[in-house]
């Protein structure tokens, strides 16, 4: 069976040789029909459209090996040329052409996935695995760099600050206590906590806590205890032994 439509340079096209064969016409007559339509398009000021949809090329005759001209046509170009072919048989052929154009366009937009035999599939899987293994040291190195440089986000910073504040307020005896209301003692308590925290994690601010250390940071704050001299000062200010 003659292939009605084929893909050329990423487009679904047919050609004048195929049209001549399928419609039972001399190729010279089909070439004449094409040139007539191109002339009409030029007269209508649509020469550029003609150039885009009709492509003149060559084919080699299978017998004398000589080269002759032919036209390739898009679906729209074919429709214009075949417009005058109106016999019942010609109408059937036009429907077949248009159906085949539609099928080819679907192939262009949704190329079929090749079916692989088991050996080919295994070979591809092994090659992909080998590629991943080759890249694994780079991936691990990149992940290590990310883990060792990415700091906690804003939400985690707030959670850490809230945990620290809760711990300090607890040691001061609550927000209504004399020690809490004493700005100097309160400031000393907060400074002591965050200075100890920064020294423990080797950073210059709790905001620079690494993401990987976030849970450890929260646990550190939850178990932190003020230095003895600050504890004594808090007790004396509050006028009672709290601890």
CSV table of C-alpha atoms in Angstrom, one decimal:
chain,number,residue,atom,x,y,z
A,1,UNK,CA,0.0,0.0,0.0
A,2,UNK,CA,1.3,3.5,-0.9
A,3,UNK,CA,2.3,5.6,2.0
A,4,UNK,CA,0.1,8.7,1.6
A,5,UNK,CA,1.8,11.0,4.2
A,6,UNK,CA,5.3,11.0,5.6
A,7,UNK,CA,7.3,13.2,8.0
A,8,UNK,CA,9.9,15.5,6.5
A,9,UNK,CA,11.9,18.0,8.5
A,10,UNK,CA,9.5,17.7,11.4
A,11,UNK,CA,6.3,18.2,9.3
A,12,UNK,CA,3.6,15.9,8.0
A,13,UNK,CA,3.7,16.2,4.2
A,14,UNK,CA,2.8,14.4,1.0
A,15,UNK,CA,4.2,15.0,-2.5
A,16,UNK,CA,3.0,15.4,-6.1
A,17,UNK,CA,4.2,11.9,-7.0
A,18,UNK,CA,2.0,10.3,-4.3
A,19,UNK,CA,-1.0,12.4,-5.3
A,20,UNK,CA,-0.5,11.5,-9.0
A,21,UNK,CA,-0.3,7.8,-8.2
A,22,UNK,CA,-3.3,7.7,-5.8
A,23,UNK,CA,-5.6,9.8,-7.9
A,24,UNK,CA,-4.6,8.1,-11.1
A,25,UNK,CA,-3.2,11.2,-12.8
A,26,UNK,CA,0.0,11.9,-14.8
A,27,UNK,CA,2.6,13.5,-12.6
A,28,UNK,CA,3.0,16.3,-15.1
A,29,UNK,CA,-0.7,17.1,-14.7
A,30,UNK,CA,-0.4,17.3,-10.9
A,31,UNK,CA,2.7,19.5,-11.3
A,32,UNK,CA,0.6,21.8,-13.5
A,33,UNK,CA,-2.2,21.9,-10.9
A,34,UNK,CA,0.3,22.8,-8.2
A,35,UNK,CA,1.8,25.6,-10.3
A,36,UNK,CA,-1.6,27.0,-11.1
A,37,UNK,CA,-2.4,27.2,-7.4
A,38,UNK,CA,0.9,28.9,-6.7
A,39,UNK,CA,0.2,31.5,-9.4
A,40,UNK,CA,-3.3,32.1,-7.9
A,41,UNK,CA,-1.8,32.5,-4.5
A,42,UNK,CA,0.7,35.0,-5.8
A,43,UNK,CA,-2.1,37.0,-7.5
A,44,UNK,CA,-3.9,37.0,-4.2
A,45,UNK,CA,-0.9,38.3,-2.4
A,46,UNK,CA,-0.3,35.0,-0.6
A,47,UNK,CA,3.0,34.0,-2.2
A,48,UNK,CA,4.7,33.7,1.2
A,49,UNK,CA,2.0,31.2,2.3
A,50,UNK,CA,2.7,29.3,-0.9
A,51,UNK,CA,6.4,29.1,-0.2
A,52,UNK,CA,5.7,27.9,3.3
A,53,UNK,CA,3.3,25.1,2.3
A,54,UNK,CA,4.7,24.0,-1.1
A,55,UNK,CA,8.3,22.9,-1.4
A,56,UNK,CA,9.8,22.2,-4.8
A,57,UNK,CA,12.4,19.5,-4.7
A,58,UNK,CA,13.7,16.6,-7.0
A,59,UNK,CA,13.4,12.9,-7.3
A,60,UNK,CA,15.4,10.3,-9.3
A,61,UNK,CA,13.5,8.3,-11.8
A,62,UNK,CA,13.9,4.6,-11.0
A,63,UNK,CA,14.4,3.6,-14.6
A,64,UNK,CA,16.5,6.2,-16.4
A,65,UNK,CA,18.1,7.6,-13.2
A,66,UNK,CA,17.4,11.1,-14.3
A,67,UNK,CA,16.4,13.8,-11.9
A,68,UNK,CA,13.0,15.5,-12.2
A,69,UNK,CA,11.1,18.1,-10.1
A,70,UNK,CA,8.3,17.4,-7.7
A,71,UNK,CA,6.5,19.3,-5.0
A,72,UNK,CA,6.1,18.4,-1.3
A,73,UNK,CA,2.8,19.6,0.2
A,74,UNK,CA,1.5,20.2,3.7
A,75,UNK,CA,-2.0,19.2,4.6
A,76,UNK,CA,-3.3,22.7,3.7
A,77,UNK,CA,-1.5,22.7,0.4
A,78,UNK,CA,-2.8,19.3,-0.5
A,79,UNK,CA,-6.3,20.4,0.3
A,80,UNK,CA,-6.0,23.3,-2.2
A,81,UNK,CA,-4.6,21.2,-5.0
A,82,UNK,CA,-7.1,18.3,-4.5
A,83,UNK,CA,-10.0,20.7,-4.3
A,84,UNK,CA,-10.8,20.2,-7.9
A,85,UNK,CA,-10.7,16.4,-7.7
A,86,UNK,CA,-14.4,15.8,-7.2
A,87,UNK,CA,-15.2,12.3,-8.5
A,88,UNK,CA,-16.6,9.8,-5.9
A,89,UNK,CA,-13.4,7.9,-6.0
A,90,UNK,CA,-11.4,11.1,-5.6
A,91,UNK,CA,-13.5,12.1,-2.6
A,92,UNK,CA,-12.6,8.7,-0.9
A,93,UNK,CA,-8.9,9.3,-1.6
A,94,UNK,CA,-9.1,12.8,-0.1
A,95,UNK,CA,-10.7,11.4,3.1
A,96,UNK,CA,-7.9,8.9,3.3
A,97,UNK,CA,-5.2,11.5,2.8
A,98,UNK,CA,-6.7,13.8,5.5
A,99,UNK,CA,-7.1,10.9,7.9
A,100,UNK,CA,-3.4,10.0,7.4
A,101,UNK,CA,-2.4,13.6,7.9
A,102,UNK,CA,-4.1,13.6,11.2
A,103,UNK,CA,-2.5,10.4,12.3
A,104,UNK,CA,1.0,11.6,11.3
A,105,UNK,CA,0.5,14.9,13.2
A,106,UNK,CA,-0.5,12.9,16.3
A,107,UNK,CA,2.7,10.9,15.9
A,108,UNK,CA,4.7,14.1,15.7
A,109,UNK,CA,3.1,15.5,18.9
A,110,UNK,CA,3.1,12.2,20.8
A,111,UNK,CA,5.9,10.0,19.5
A,112,UNK,CA,5.4,6.4,20.3
A,113,UNK,CA,7.5,5.0,23.2
A,114,UNK,CA,9.8,2.2,21.8
A,115,UNK,CA,9.1,-1.2,23.1
A,116,UNK,CA,12.3,-2.8,24.4
A,117,UNK,CA,13.1,-6.4,24.8
A,118,UNK,CA,14.3,-7.6,28.2
A,119,UNK,CA,18.0,-7.6,27.3
A,120,UNK,CA,17.8,-4.0,26.0
A,121,UNK,CA,15.9,-2.9,29.1
A,122,UNK,CA,18.4,-4.5,31.4
A,123,UNK,CA,21.3,-2.9,29.5
A,124,UNK,CA,19.8,0.6,29.7
A,125,UNK,CA,19.0,0.1,33.4
A,126,UNK,CA,22.6,-1.0,34.1
A,127,UNK,CA,24.0,1.9,32.1
A,128,UNK,CA,21.8,4.4,34.1
A,129,UNK,CA,22.9,2.7,37.3
A,130,UNK,CA,26.5,3.0,36.4
A,131,UNK,CA,26.0,6.7,35.5
A,132,UNK,CA,24.5,7.3,38.9
A,133,UNK,CA,27.2,5.5,40.7
A,134,UNK,CA,29.9,7.5,38.8
A,135,UNK,CA,28.1,10.7,40.0
A,136,UNK,CA,27.5,9.5,43.5
A,137,UNK,CA,30.7,10.9,45.1
A,138,UNK,CA,29.9,14.3,43.6
A,139,UNK,CA,26.3,14.1,44.8
A,140,UNK,CA,27.4,13.1,48.3
A,141,UNK,CA,30.0,15.9,48.4
A,142,UNK,CA,27.4,18.4,47.3
A,143,UNK,CA,24.9,17.1,49.9
A,144,UNK,CA,27.6,17.4,52.6
A,145,UNK,CA,28.3,21.0,51.6
A,146,UNK,CA,24.6,21.9,51.7
A,147,UNK,CA,24.2,20.2,55.1
A,148,UNK,CA,27.2,22.0,56.5
A,149,UNK,CA,26.3,25.4,55.2
A,150,UNK,CA,22.5,25.6,55.3
A,151,UNK,CA,21.3,27.5,58.4
A,152,UNK,CA,17.9,27.3,60.1
A,153,UNK,CA,15.0,29.2,58.5
A,154,UNK,CA,12.9,32.0,60.0
A,155,UNK,CA,10.4,29.6,61.6
A,156,UNK,CA,13.2,27.5,63.2
A,157,UNK,CA,14.8,30.7,64.5
A,158,UNK,CA,11.6,31.8,66.2
A,159,UNK,CA,11.1,28.3,67.7
A,160,UNK,CA,14.7,28.4,69.1
A,161,UNK,CA,14.2,32.0,70.4
A,162,UNK,CA,10.9,31.1,72.1
A,163,UNK,CA,12.5,28.0,73.7
A,164,UNK,CA,15.4,30.1,75.0
A,165,UNK,CA,13.0,32.8,76.3
A,166,UNK,CA,10.9,30.2,78.1
A,167,UNK,CA,14.0,28.7,79.8
A,168,UNK,CA,15.3,32.1,80.9
A,169,UNK,CA,11.9,33.3,82.2
A,170,UNK,CA,11.6,30.1,84.2
A,171,UNK,CA,14.9,30.6,86.0
A,172,UNK,CA,14.0,34.3,86.7
A,173,UNK,CA,10.9,33.1,88.5
A,174,UNK,CA,8.3,34.2,85.9
A,175,UNK,CA,7.5,37.5,84.3
A,176,UNK,CA,6.1,38.9,87.5
A,177,UNK,CA,9.2,38.2,89.6
A,178,UNK,CA,11.6,40.9,90.8
A,179,UNK,CA,14.5,39.3,88.9
A,180,UNK,CA,12.6,39.4,85.6
A,181,UNK,CA,11.6,43.0,86.2
A,182,UNK,CA,15.3,43.8,86.9
A,183,UNK,CA,16.5,44.7,83.4
A,184,UNK,CA,20.2,44.1,84.3
A,185,UNK,CA,19.6,40.6,85.6
A,186,UNK,CA,17.2,39.8,82.9
A,187,UNK,CA,19.7,41.0,80.3
A,188,UNK,CA,22.5,39.0,81.9
A,189,UNK,CA,20.4,35.8,81.9
A,190,UNK,CA,19.6,36.1,78.2
A,191,UNK,CA,23.2,36.9,77.4
A,192,UNK,CA,24.5,34.0,79.4
A,193,UNK,CA,22.2,31.6,77.6
A,194,UNK,CA,23.1,32.7,74.1
A,195,UNK,CA,26.8,33.1,74.8
A,196,UNK,CA,26.9,29.6,76.1
A,197,UNK,CA,24.9,28.4,73.1
A,198,UNK,CA,27.1,30.1,70.6
A,199,UNK,CA,30.3,28.8,72.2
A,200,UNK,CA,28.9,25.3,72.3
A,201,UNK,CA,28.0,25.3,68.6
A,202,UNK,CA,30.9,27.5,67.4
A,203,UNK,CA,28.7,30.2,65.9
A,204,UNK,CA,28.3,33.9,66.4
A,205,UNK,CA,24.5,34.0,66.6
A,206,UNK,CA,21.8,31.4,67.3
A,207,UNK,CA,20.3,32.5,63.9
A,208,UNK,CA,23.3,30.8,62.3
A,209,UNK,CA,22.5,27.4,63.7
A,210,UNK,CA,22.9,24.8,61.0
A,211,UNK,CA,19.7,23.0,60.0
A,212,UNK,CA,21.3,19.7,60.9
A,213,UNK,CA,21.8,21.0,64.5
A,214,UNK,CA,18.4,22.4,65.0
A,215,UNK,CA,17.1,19.6,67.2
A,216,UNK,CA,20.3,19.5,69.2
A,217,UNK,CA,20.0,23.3,69.6
A,218,UNK,CA,16.5,23.0,71.1
A,219,UNK,CA,17.6,20.2,73.4
A,220,UNK,CA,20.6,22.3,74.5
A,221,UNK,CA,18.4,25.3,75.4
A,222,UNK,CA,15.9,23.0,77.2
A,223,UNK,CA,18.6,21.7,79.5
A,224,UNK,CA,20.7,24.9,79.9
A,225,UNK,CA,21.4,26.2,83.4
A,226,UNK,CA,22.7,29.7,84.3
A,227,UNK,CA,26.1,30.0,86.0
A,228,UNK,CA,26.1,29.8,89.8
A,229,UNK,CA,26.9,33.5,90.4
A,230,UNK,CA,23.8,34.4,88.3
A,231,UNK,CA,21.6,31.9,90.1
A,232,UNK,CA,22.6,33.4,93.4
A,233,UNK,CA,21.9,36.9,92.2
A,234,UNK,CA,18.4,35.8,91.0
A,235,UNK,CA,17.7,34.2,94.3
A,236,UNK,CA,18.8,37.3,96.3
A,237,UNK,CA,16.8,39.6,94.0
A,238,UNK,CA,13.6,37.6,94.3
A,239,UNK,CA,14.2,37.3,98.1
A,240,UNK,CA,13.7,33.6,98.2
A,241,UNK,CA,15.4,30.3,97.2
A,242,UNK,CA,13.9,29.2,93.9
A,243,UNK,CA,16.1,26.2,93.2
